[in-house]
Amino acid sequence: MSKINPGDRRIDLDALSFRVVMTAIALAALVLLVAPTVVVIWVSFTSGYSLKFPPPGYSLRWYGELWNAWQLQFAMMNSLKVAAWATGLSILLGVSASLGIARSPTLTAKVLDSLFLSPLVLPALAFGLSSLMFFSMIGVPVSPLTLVIGHTVVSVPFVVRNTVASLAQMNPSLLEASSSLGAGRWYGFRRVTLPLIRPGIMAGGFIAFMASFDNVPVSLFLRDAATDMLPIRMWQDLEGRLDVTVAALSGVLIVATIALMLVMERVAGLSKRLT
Amino acid sequence: MAATLRDVTTYDLKLAAPLAAGFVLFFVTPLAILLALSFQTDPQGGHYGLTQYVAFLGDSFSLGVLGSTLWLGVKVTVLTLLLGYPVAWLHQRSPGWARGLIMLLVLLPLLTSVVVRTFAWVVILGRQGIVNATLAWLGLIDTPLKLLYTEGGVVVALAQVQMPLMVLPIITALSRIDPNLADASSVLGAGHWRTFRKVILPLSLPGIVAGCLLTYAAAITAFITQSLIGGGQMLFMPMYIYQQASTLQNWPFAAAISIVFLVSVLLVVSIFNALGRLSRGYADA
């Protein structure tokens, strides 16, 4: 390399400028990514009545207020229940469907795969509105049941995507081996396939749960007046006035999300499945 | 024997039947009804025609809402790409612990509730928010700037909210590039900028296209962020649909705008998919 001495300086400057520019933008972007989370947690500890920044003083009063915020608690219970049902149904139907389509070379399987994933790109609001039209046309009033159905449709793609990916990575010889050793189909599924695809199912189920818990566009149309959902309750609170209780609740949700994320990273390798 | 061995590795396609039936009933049928309703000439029904579409396409206000929504998506996608690409690049060349940290920072916003993320931006951009407080403290401004309820605010907030969707596919694409190619390029005398432009960037195109598709689709449909940061004066398609359907109860018109919006989204998706196929061919060549 010493032979191209004159060029060395230029290359060093070039290398330096490239690394400095890319690293600087990347760090700025990472700050931008984290800043909102940090700011919410910061202002949630304010002792004042507004979301003024910086807070006039610090206290835990708004976290204490959460014990009395029955509207938010009620909405949270509804959201958790609907998300649990939607996730359960998504896993049951989605895993079964993934098994059917993952290794099938037929056109039907390809069409079904695209169909099951299509709610991911379709505007959820248009789907929510169309579901409301459908249920009102067949004379079914909106209820927690219609809510669970709508949420399942928008959650199931996450389960299908992750389960199909795990099945595609599975070595089929393992099933041949288990079969030639005398295992039946059901036994082979339980003892070979399921353990291998379980992390994929868990990662998909986790994302499906979060998607349902966070959904607004479908809930807006498919909930009945008595079923208040947490993201809608928070959204409406924020449209009206900037409530500090919402900041405290956001703090709780952020901490719960980080905890769940770390658990899922450990048991299901979450980040590997998303890249 | 060979045939039976192959059979045990595939499962019956019938296992997909329950979900397929559910999707036909609760997904395809509603969308078909939406389409049918969009051809109704008035909310009471009875007559069918193109009235709603003519009303939409002949109305400069409606076309303006569609145009500003699609344009908003372009701005958000460009900003997200400019900020997100270096993050993916940094992730790729970092040591193990830093990779884990960057991944955590990228995934956290993806999994945090959209309302919570948007709420944070209300706090940051508000009159008494962190940006105005900092500028006033530095003595740069006397009166608070209006940041909330501006399009710039919506673009920045959406870029943050959707950035993970851009970063993750680019990380995947970058990890598939053979590191020897960059070495070869520099041995042959190309500098870092040139290697980046001529080797790394073209090879990561599939990730860029996938990221842009996801970001764009998410940005134009991001109902909550658009309405909370944009406020009442800025109207984008999702809110327009919601107003027509819920407040005004004008279902045929709401259905027609939904179809127009759906078709626009699908059009953009297929353009990106075509670009994706082209770029994959390029990256594999």
Coordinates of C-alpha atoms in Angstrom, one line a residue:
Chain A
M1 CA 0.0 0.0 0.0
S2 CA 2.9 2.3 0.6
K3 CA 3.4 2.6 -3.1
I4 CA 0.4 4.8 -3.5
N5 CA 1.6 7.2 -1.0
P6 CA 0.3 10.4 -2.6
G7 CA -3.3 9.1 -2.5
D8 CA -3.2 8.0 1.1
R9 CA -4.0 11.5 2.5
R10 CA -6.9 11.9 0.2
I11 CA -8.3 8.5 1.1
D12 CA -8.0 9.3 4.8
L13 CA -9.9 12.5 4.4
D14 CA -12.5 10.7 2.3
A15 CA -12.8 7.9 4.8
L16 CA -13.1 10.4 7.7
S17 CA -15.7 12.6 6.1
F18 CA -17.8 9.6 5.1
R19 CA -17.7 8.1 8.6
V20 CA -18.3 11.4 10.3
V21 CA -21.3 12.3 8.2
M22 CA -22.9 8.9 8.3
T23 CA -22.3 8.5 12.1
A24 CA -23.6 12.1 12.8
I25 CA -26.8 11.5 10.9
A26 CA -27.3 8.1 12.5
L27 CA -26.8 9.5 16.0
A28 CA -29.1 12.4 15.3
A29 CA -31.7 9.9 14.1
L30 CA -31.3 7.7 17.1
V31 CA -31.8 10.7 19.4
L32 CA -34.9 11.6 17.4
L33 CA -36.2 8.0 17.8
V34 CA -35.7 8.0 21.6
A35 CA -36.5 11.6 22.5
P36 CA -40.3 11.3 22.5
T37 CA -40.2 8.3 24.9
V38 CA -37.8 10.1 27.2
V39 CA -39.8 13.3 27.1
V40 CA -43.1 11.5 28.0
I41 CA -41.5 9.7 31.0
W42 CA -39.9 13.0 32.1
V43 CA -43.0 15.1 32.1
S44 CA -45.1 12.3 33.7
F45 CA -43.2 13.0 36.9
T46 CA -44.2 16.7 36.9
S47 CA -45.8 18.2 40.1
G48 CA -47.6 20.8 38.0
Y49 CA -51.0 20.7 36.3
S50 CA -49.7 21.1 32.8
L51 CA -47.3 19.5 30.4
K52 CA -45.0 22.5 30.6
F53 CA -41.4 21.8 29.9
P54 CA -39.3 21.7 32.0
P55 CA -41.6 20.7 34.8
P56 CA -41.8 23.1 37.7
G57 CA -41.1 20.3 40.1
Y58 CA -41.2 16.5 40.4
S59 CA -43.6 14.2 42.1
L60 CA -45.5 10.9 41.7
R61 CA -48.9 12.5 42.0
W62 CA -50.1 11.7 38.5
Y63 CA -49.2 8.0 38.9
G64 CA -51.2 8.1 42.1
E65 CA -54.1 9.7 40.1
L66 CA -54.1 6.6 37.9
W67 CA -55.7 4.6 40.8
N68 CA -58.7 6.9 40.6
A69 CA -58.9 7.2 36.8
W70 CA -61.6 4.7 36.4
Q71 CA -62.4 5.7 32.8
L72 CA -58.9 4.9 31.7
Q73 CA -58.9 1.7 33.8
F74 CA -62.2 0.6 32.3
A75 CA -60.9 1.3 28.7
M76 CA -57.7 -0.5 29.4
M77 CA -59.5 -3.6 30.6
N78 CA -61.6 -3.6 27.4
S79 CA -58.5 -3.2 25.2
L80 CA -56.7 -6.0 27.0
K81 CA -59.7 -8.3 26.7
V82 CA -60.2 -7.7 23.0
A83 CA -56.5 -8.0 22.3
A84 CA -56.3 -11.3 24.2
W85 CA -59.3 -12.7 22.3
A86 CA -58.0 -11.4 18.9
T87 CA -54.5 -12.8 19.6
G88 CA -55.9 -16.2 20.7
L89 CA -58.0 -16.5 17.6
S90 CA -55.1 -15.2 15.4
I91 CA -52.8 -17.9 16.7
L92 CA -55.4 -20.7 16.4
L93 CA -56.5 -19.8 12.9
G94 CA -53.2 -18.3 11.7
V95 CA -50.9 -21.2 12.7
S96 CA -53.3 -23.7 11.2
A97 CA -53.5 -21.7 8.0
S98 CA -49.7 -21.3 7.9
L99 CA -49.2 -25.0 8.1
G100 CA -51.5 -25.5 5.2
I101 CA -49.9 -22.9 2.9
A102 CA -46.3 -22.8 4.0
R103 CA -44.9 -25.8 2.1
S104 CA -47.6 -26.1 -0.5
P105 CA -46.4 -25.2 -4.0
T106 CA -49.9 -24.7 -5.4
L107 CA -51.3 -21.5 -6.7
T108 CA -54.1 -21.6 -4.2
A109 CA -51.6 -21.5 -1.4
K110 CA -49.9 -18.4 -3.0
V111 CA -53.2 -16.6 -3.4
L112 CA -54.2 -17.4 0.2
D113 CA -50.8 -16.2 1.4
S114 CA -51.3 -12.8 -0.3
L115 CA -54.9 -12.6 1.0
F116 CA -53.9 -13.3 4.6
L117 CA -51.2 -10.6 4.5
S118 CA -53.2 -8.0 2.6
P119 CA -54.7 -6.3 5.7
L120 CA -51.1 -5.1 6.4
V121 CA -51.1 -2.7 3.4
L122 CA -54.8 -1.8 3.2
P123 CA -55.8 1.4 5.0
A124 CA -57.3 0.0 8.2
L125 CA -59.9 2.8 8.3
A126 CA -61.4 1.7 5.0
F127 CA -61.6 -1.8 6.4
G128 CA -63.2 -0.6 9.6
L129 CA -65.8 1.3 7.7
S130 CA -66.5 -1.6 5.3
S131 CA -67.0 -3.9 8.3
L132 CA -69.5 -1.6 9.9
M133 CA -71.4 -1.5 6.6
F134 CA -71.3 -5.3 6.4
F135 CA -72.5 -5.9 9.9
S136 CA -75.3 -3.3 9.6
M137 CA -76.4 -4.8 6.3
I138 CA -76.7 -8.3 7.8
G139 CA -78.4 -6.8 10.9
V140 CA -75.8 -7.5 13.5
P141 CA -75.4 -4.6 15.9
V142 CA -71.8 -3.6 16.9
S143 CA -70.7 -5.3 20.0
P144 CA -67.5 -6.7 21.7
L145 CA -67.9 -9.7 19.3
T146 CA -67.7 -7.5 16.1
L147 CA -64.8 -5.8 17.7
V148 CA -62.9 -9.1 18.2
I149 CA -63.7 -10.2 14.6
G150 CA -62.3 -6.9 13.2
H151 CA -59.3 -7.0 15.4
T152 CA -58.6 -10.6 14.4
V153 CA -58.5 -9.7 10.7
V154 CA -55.9 -7.0 11.2
S155 CA -53.8 -9.0 13.7
V156 CA -53.7 -12.4 12.0
P157 CA -51.3 -11.3 9.2
F158 CA -48.5 -10.9 11.9
V159 CA -49.0 -14.5 13.1
V160 CA -49.2 -15.9 9.5
R161 CA -46.1 -13.9 8.3
N162 CA -43.9 -15.1 11.2
T163 CA -45.2 -18.7 11.3
V164 CA -44.8 -19.2 7.5
A165 CA -41.2 -17.8 7.8
S166 CA -40.4 -20.3 10.6
L167 CA -41.9 -23.2 8.6
A168 CA -39.9 -22.2 5.6
Q169 CA -36.7 -22.3 7.6
M170 CA -37.5 -25.7 9.1
N171 CA -35.5 -28.7 7.8
P172 CA -38.1 -31.1 6.3
S173 CA -35.7 -34.1 6.8
L174 CA -36.5 -33.9 10.5
L175 CA -40.2 -34.8 9.8
E176 CA -39.1 -37.6 7.5
A177 CA -36.8 -38.9 10.2
S178 CA -39.6 -38.8 12.8
S179 CA -42.0 -40.4 10.4
S180 CA -39.5 -43.2 9.5
L181 CA -39.0 -43.8 13.2
G182 CA -42.7 -44.5 13.4
A183 CA -44.1 -41.2 14.7
G184 CA -47.6 -40.4 13.5
R185 CA -48.6 -37.1 12.0
W186 CA -50.0 -35.6 15.1
Y187 CA -47.1 -36.8 17.2
G188 CA -44.6 -35.5 14.6
F189 CA -46.4 -32.1 14.7
R190 CA -46.3 -31.9 18.5
R191 CA -42.8 -33.2 19.0
V192 CA -40.9 -31.9 15.9
T193 CA -42.7 -29.1 14.1
L194 CA -44.3 -27.2 17.0
P195 CA -41.1 -26.9 19.1
L196 CA -39.2 -25.6 16.0
I197 CA -41.8 -23.0 15.0
R198 CA -42.8 -22.0 18.5
P199 CA -40.5 -18.9 18.7
G200 CA -42.0 -17.7 15.4
I201 CA -45.5 -18.2 16.7
M202 CA -44.7 -16.3 19.9
A203 CA -43.1 -13.4 18.1
G204 CA -46.0 -13.2 15.7
G205 CA -48.5 -13.5 18.5
F206 CA -46.8 -10.7 20.5
I207 CA -46.8 -8.3 17.6
A208 CA -50.5 -9.3 16.9
F209 CA -51.3 -8.5 20.5
M210 CA -49.6 -5.1 20.4
A211 CA -51.3 -4.3 17.0
S212 CA -54.7 -5.1 18.4
F213 CA -54.1 -3.3 21.7
D214 CA -53.0 -0.2 19.8
N215 CA -55.7 -0.3 17.1
V216 CA -57.9 2.8 16.6
P217 CA -59.3 2.7 13.0
V218 CA -61.1 -0.6 13.3
S219 CA -62.3 0.1 16.9
L220 CA -63.7 3.5 15.9
F221 CA -66.3 1.8 13.7
L222 CA -66.9 -1.6 15.4
R223 CA -67.2 -0.8 19.1
D224 CA -70.5 -0.1 20.7
A225 CA -71.1 2.9 22.9
A226 CA -70.5 0.9 26.1
T227 CA -67.1 -0.4 25.0
D228 CA -64.5 2.3 25.5
M229 CA -61.1 1.3 24.1
L230 CA -57.9 2.6 25.6
P231 CA -56.2 4.2 22.5
I232 CA -59.5 6.0 21.6
R233 CA -60.0 7.2 25.2
M234 CA -56.5 8.6 25.3
W235 CA -56.8 10.1 21.9
Q236 CA -60.0 11.9 22.9
D237 CA -58.5 13.0 26.2
L238 CA -55.7 14.5 24.2
E239 CA -57.9 16.3 21.7
G240 CA -59.8 18.0 24.5
R241 CA -57.1 19.0 26.9
L242 CA -53.5 17.9 27.6
D243 CA -54.1 15.7 30.6
V244 CA -51.1 14.8 32.8
T245 CA -52.8 11.5 33.8
V246 CA -52.4 10.4 30.2
A247 CA -48.6 11.1 30.5
A248 CA -48.5 8.9 33.6
L249 CA -50.4 6.1 31.8
S250 CA -48.1 6.5 28.8
G251 CA -45.1 6.0 31.2
V252 CA -46.7 2.8 32.5
L253 CA -47.4 1.6 28.9
I254 CA -43.8 2.4 27.8
V255 CA -42.3 0.5 30.8
A256 CA -44.6 -2.5 30.2
T257 CA -43.7 -2.5 26.5
I258 CA -40.0 -2.5 27.2
A259 CA -40.4 -5.3 29.7
L260 CA -42.4 -7.5 27.3
M261 CA -40.0 -6.7 24.5
L262 CA -37.0 -7.9 26.5
V263 CA -38.9 -11.1 27.5
M264 CA -39.8 -11.7 23.9
E265 CA -36.2 -11.1 22.7
R266 CA -35.1 -13.7 25.2
V267 CA -37.7 -16.4 24.4
A268 CA -38.4 -15.8 20.7
G269 CA -35.4 -13.8 19.3
L270 CA -37.8 -11.0 18.4
S271 CA -35.3 -8.7 16.7
K272 CA -34.0 -11.5 14.4
R273 CA -37.6 -12.1 13.2
L274 CA -38.2 -8.5 12.3
T275 CA -35.1 -8.1 10.1
Chain B
M1 CA -41.7 -45.1 -0.1
A2 CA -40.3 -41.8 -1.5
A3 CA -43.8 -40.5 -2.1
T4 CA -44.9 -41.2 1.5
L5 CA -41.7 -39.6 2.8
R6 CA -42.4 -36.4 0.9
D7 CA -46.0 -36.4 2.1
V8 CA -45.0 -36.2 5.8
T9 CA -43.2 -32.9 5.2
T10 CA -46.2 -31.0 3.9
Y11 CA -49.4 -30.3 5.7
D12 CA -52.9 -30.5 4.2
L13 CA -53.9 -27.3 2.4
K14 CA -57.3 -27.8 4.1
L15 CA -55.8 -26.5 7.3
A16 CA -56.0 -23.0 5.8
A17 CA -59.8 -23.4 5.2
P18 CA -61.1 -21.9 8.5
L19 CA -59.0 -18.7 8.1
A20 CA -59.8 -18.6 4.4
A21 CA -63.5 -18.8 5.2
G22 CA -63.2 -16.2 7.9
F23 CA -61.4 -13.9 5.5
V24 CA -64.0 -14.3 2.7
L25 CA -66.8 -13.6 5.2
F26 CA -65.3 -10.8 7.3
F27 CA -62.8 -9.2 4.9
V28 CA -63.6 -9.8 1.3
T29 CA -67.4 -9.4 1.6
P30 CA -67.2 -6.1 3.6
L31 CA -64.8 -4.7 0.9
A32 CA -67.2 -5.8 -1.8
I33 CA -70.1 -4.1 0.0
L34 CA -67.9 -1.0 0.3
L35 CA -67.4 -1.1 -3.4
A36 CA -71.1 -1.6 -4.1
L37 CA -72.2 1.2 -1.7
S38 CA -69.8 3.6 -3.4
F39 CA -72.0 3.4 -6.5
Q40 CA -75.1 4.4 -4.7
T41 CA -76.3 7.8 -5.9
D42 CA -77.7 8.9 -2.5
P43 CA -77.6 7.8 1.2
Q44 CA -81.1 6.4 1.0
G45 CA -80.0 4.0 -1.7
G46 CA -82.0 2.6 -4.6
H47 CA -80.2 4.1 -7.6
Y48 CA -76.7 3.2 -8.7
G49 CA -74.3 5.3 -10.7
L50 CA -71.0 7.1 -10.7
T51 CA -72.5 10.2 -8.8
Q52 CA -70.1 9.9 -5.8
Y53 CA -67.0 9.5 -7.9
V54 CA -68.0 12.4 -10.1
A55 CA -68.6 14.5 -6.9
F56 CA -65.2 13.6 -5.6
L57 CA -63.2 14.0 -8.8
G58 CA -65.1 17.3 -9.7
D59 CA -64.5 18.8 -6.3
S60 CA -61.2 20.7 -6.0
F61 CA -61.4 20.5 -2.2
S62 CA -61.6 16.7 -2.2
L63 CA -58.8 16.4 -4.8
G64 CA -56.8 18.7 -2.7
V65 CA -57.2 16.4 0.3
L66 CA -56.1 13.4 -1.7
G67 CA -53.2 15.3 -3.2
S68 CA -51.9 16.6 0.1
T69 CA -52.2 13.2 1.6
L70 CA -50.2 11.5 -1.1
W71 CA -47.6 14.4 -1.0
L72 CA -47.4 14.1 2.8
G73 CA -46.4 10.5 2.3
V74 CA -43.6 11.5 -0.1
K75 CA -42.1 14.0 2.3
V76 CA -42.3 11.6 5.2
T77 CA -40.7 8.8 3.2
V78 CA -37.8 11.0 1.9
L79 CA -37.0 12.3 5.4
T80 CA -37.3 8.8 6.9
L81 CA -34.9 7.4 4.3
L82 CA -32.3 10.2 4.8
L83 CA -32.4 9.6 8.6
G84 CA -33.0 5.9 8.7
Y85 CA -30.3 4.7 6.2
P86 CA -27.4 5.9 8.3
V87 CA -29.0 4.2 11.4
A88 CA -29.0 0.8 9.5
W89 CA -25.5 1.5 8.3
L90 CA -24.3 2.2 11.8
H91 CA -26.0 -0.9 13.1
Q92 CA -24.2 -3.0 10.5
R93 CA -20.7 -1.8 11.4
S94 CA -21.1 -1.7 15.2
P95 CA -19.8 -4.2 17.7
G96 CA -22.3 -6.7 19.2
W97 CA -23.4 -4.8 22.3
A98 CA -24.0 -1.6 20.3
R99 CA -26.0 -3.6 17.7
G100 CA -28.3 -4.8 20.5
L101 CA -28.7 -1.3 21.8
I102 CA -29.5 0.2 18.4
M103 CA -31.9 -2.6 17.7
L104 CA -33.7 -1.9 21.0
L105 CA -33.9 1.8 20.2
V106 CA -35.3 1.1 16.8
L107 CA -37.8 -1.5 18.0
L108 CA -39.1 0.4 21.0
P109 CA -41.1 3.0 18.9
L110 CA -42.4 0.3 16.6
L111 CA -44.0 -1.5 19.6
T112 CA -45.0 1.5 21.7
S113 CA -48.6 2.6 21.3
V114 CA -49.1 5.1 18.4
V115 CA -51.2 7.4 20.7
V116 CA -48.3 7.5 23.2
R117 CA -45.7 8.3 20.5
T118 CA -47.9 11.0 19.1
F119 CA -48.7 12.4 22.5
A120 CA -44.9 12.8 23.0
W121 CA -44.8 15.0 20.0
V122 CA -47.6 17.2 21.2
V123 CA -45.5 17.7 24.4
I124 CA -42.3 18.4 22.3
L125 CA -43.9 20.7 19.8
G126 CA -46.4 22.6 22.0
R127 CA -46.1 26.3 22.8
Q128 CA -44.6 25.4 26.2
G129 CA -42.9 22.3 24.8
I130 CA -39.2 21.4 24.8
V131 CA -38.3 23.0 21.4
N132 CA -39.8 26.3 22.3
A133 CA -38.4 26.2 25.8
T134 CA -34.9 25.5 24.5
L135 CA -35.1 28.2 21.9
A136 CA -36.3 30.8 24.4
W137 CA -33.7 29.8 26.9
L138 CA -31.0 30.3 24.2
G139 CA -32.5 33.7 23.6
L140 CA -33.2 32.9 19.9
I141 CA -37.0 33.6 20.1
D142 CA -39.1 36.0 22.2
T143 CA -42.5 34.5 21.5
P144 CA -43.1 30.7 21.1
L145 CA -43.0 29.4 17.6
K146 CA -46.1 27.6 16.2
L147 CA -44.8 24.1 15.6
L148 CA -47.9 22.0 16.5
Y149 CA -50.7 22.1 13.9
T150 CA -48.2 22.7 11.1
E151 CA -47.3 20.4 8.3
G152 CA -43.6 20.4 9.2
G153 CA -44.6 19.1 12.6
V154 CA -46.7 16.3 11.1
V155 CA -43.8 15.3 8.8
V156 CA -41.2 15.1 11.6
A157 CA -43.6 13.3 14.0
L158 CA -44.6 10.8 11.3
A159 CA -40.9 10.3 10.3
Q160 CA -40.1 9.3 13.9
V161 CA -43.2 7.2 14.3
Q162 CA -42.5 5.2 11.1
M163 CA -38.7 5.1 11.1
P164 CA -38.4 1.5 12.3
L165 CA -40.3 0.4 9.2
M166 CA -37.6 1.9 7.1
V167 CA -34.6 0.9 9.2
L168 CA -35.4 -2.9 9.6
P169 CA -35.6 -3.8 5.9
I170 CA -32.4 -1.8 5.1
I171 CA -30.6 -3.6 8.0
T172 CA -31.6 -6.9 6.3
A173 CA -30.4 -5.8 2.9
L174 CA -27.1 -4.5 4.2
S175 CA -26.4 -7.7 6.1
R176 CA -26.8 -9.6 2.9
I177 CA -24.0 -7.7 1.1
D178 CA -20.7 -9.5 0.8
P179 CA -18.2 -7.4 2.8
N180 CA -15.5 -8.4 0.2
L181 CA -17.2 -6.2 -2.4
A182 CA -16.5 -3.0 -0.4
D183 CA -12.9 -4.2 0.2
A184 CA -12.5 -4.9 -3.5
S185 CA -13.8 -1.5 -4.4
S186 CA -11.4 0.3 -2.1
V187 CA -8.5 -1.9 -3.2
L188 CA -9.3 -0.8 -6.7
G189 CA -8.9 2.8 -5.6
A190 CA -12.4 4.0 -4.9
G191 CA -12.9 6.2 -1.9
H192 CA -15.5 5.6 0.8
W193 CA -18.1 7.9 -0.8
R194 CA -17.6 6.4 -4.2
T195 CA -17.8 2.8 -2.8
F196 CA -20.9 3.8 -1.0
R197 CA -22.5 5.3 -4.0
K198 CA -21.4 2.7 -6.5
V199 CA -21.5 -0.5 -4.5
I200 CA -23.3 -0.4 -1.1
L201 CA -26.2 1.9 -2.1
P202 CA -27.2 -0.1 -5.3
L203 CA -26.9 -3.4 -3.5
S204 CA -29.1 -2.3 -0.6
L205 CA -31.8 -1.1 -3.0
P206 CA -34.2 -4.0 -2.3
G207 CA -34.2 -2.9 1.4
I208 CA -34.7 0.7 0.5
V209 CA -37.6 -0.1 -1.7
A210 CA -39.2 -2.3 0.9
G211 CA -38.7 0.3 3.6
C212 CA -40.1 3.1 1.4
L213 CA -43.2 1.0 0.6
L214 CA -43.9 0.3 4.3
T215 CA -43.2 3.9 5.4
Y216 CA -45.3 5.4 2.7
A217 CA -48.3 3.2 3.3
A218 CA -48.1 3.7 7.0
A219 CA -47.6 7.5 6.8
I220 CA -50.6 8.2 4.6
T221 CA -52.9 6.0 6.7
A222 CA -51.6 7.3 10.1
F223 CA -54.9 8.6 11.3
I224 CA -54.0 9.4 14.9
T225 CA -50.7 11.2 14.2
Q226 CA -52.2 13.2 11.3
S227 CA -55.1 14.5 13.3
L228 CA -53.4 15.1 16.7
I229 CA -50.3 16.9 15.3
G230 CA -52.0 18.4 12.3
G231 CA -55.0 19.7 14.2
G232 CA -58.3 20.8 12.8
Q233 CA -57.0 22.9 9.9
M234 CA -55.2 20.1 8.0
L235 CA -57.3 17.5 6.6
F236 CA -55.9 14.2 5.2
M237 CA -57.8 11.3 3.6
P238 CA -58.3 9.0 6.7
M239 CA -59.9 11.8 8.7
Y240 CA -61.9 12.9 5.6
I241 CA -63.3 9.4 5.3
Y242 CA -64.1 9.3 9.1
Q243 CA -65.8 12.6 9.0
Q244 CA -68.0 11.7 6.1
A245 CA -68.9 8.3 7.5
S246 CA -69.3 9.1 11.2
T247 CA -70.2 12.8 11.6
L248 CA -72.1 13.3 8.3
Q249 CA -73.4 9.7 8.0
N250 CA -72.9 10.0 4.2
W251 CA -72.0 6.4 3.6
P252 CA -72.0 6.3 -0.2
F253 CA -69.6 9.3 -0.4
A254 CA -67.4 7.9 2.4
A255 CA -67.4 4.5 0.5
A256 CA -66.4 6.3 -2.7
I257 CA -63.5 8.2 -1.0
S258 CA -62.4 5.0 0.7
I259 CA -62.3 3.2 -2.7
V260 CA -60.3 6.1 -4.2
F261 CA -57.9 6.0 -1.3
L262 CA -57.6 2.2 -1.4
V263 CA -56.9 2.3 -5.2
S264 CA -54.3 5.0 -4.7
V265 CA -52.6 3.0 -2.0
L266 CA -52.7 -0.2 -4.1
L267 CA -51.3 1.7 -7.0
V268 CA -48.4 3.0 -5.0
V269 CA -47.8 -0.5 -3.5
S270 CA -47.7 -2.1 -7.0
I271 CA -45.3 0.6 -8.3
F272 CA -43.0 -0.1 -5.3
N273 CA -43.3 -3.8 -5.8
A274 CA -42.3 -3.4 -9.5
L275 CA -39.3 -1.3 -8.4
G276 CA -38.5 -3.9 -5.8
R277 CA -38.4 -6.7 -8.5
L278 CA -36.2 -4.5 -10.7
S279 CA -33.8 -3.6 -7.8
R280 CA -33.6 -7.3 -6.7
G281 CA -32.6 -8.2 -10.2
Y282 CA -30.0 -5.4 -10.1
A283 CA -28.7 -6.5 -6.7
D284 CA -28.4 -10.2 -7.7
A285 CA -26.7 -9.5 -11.0

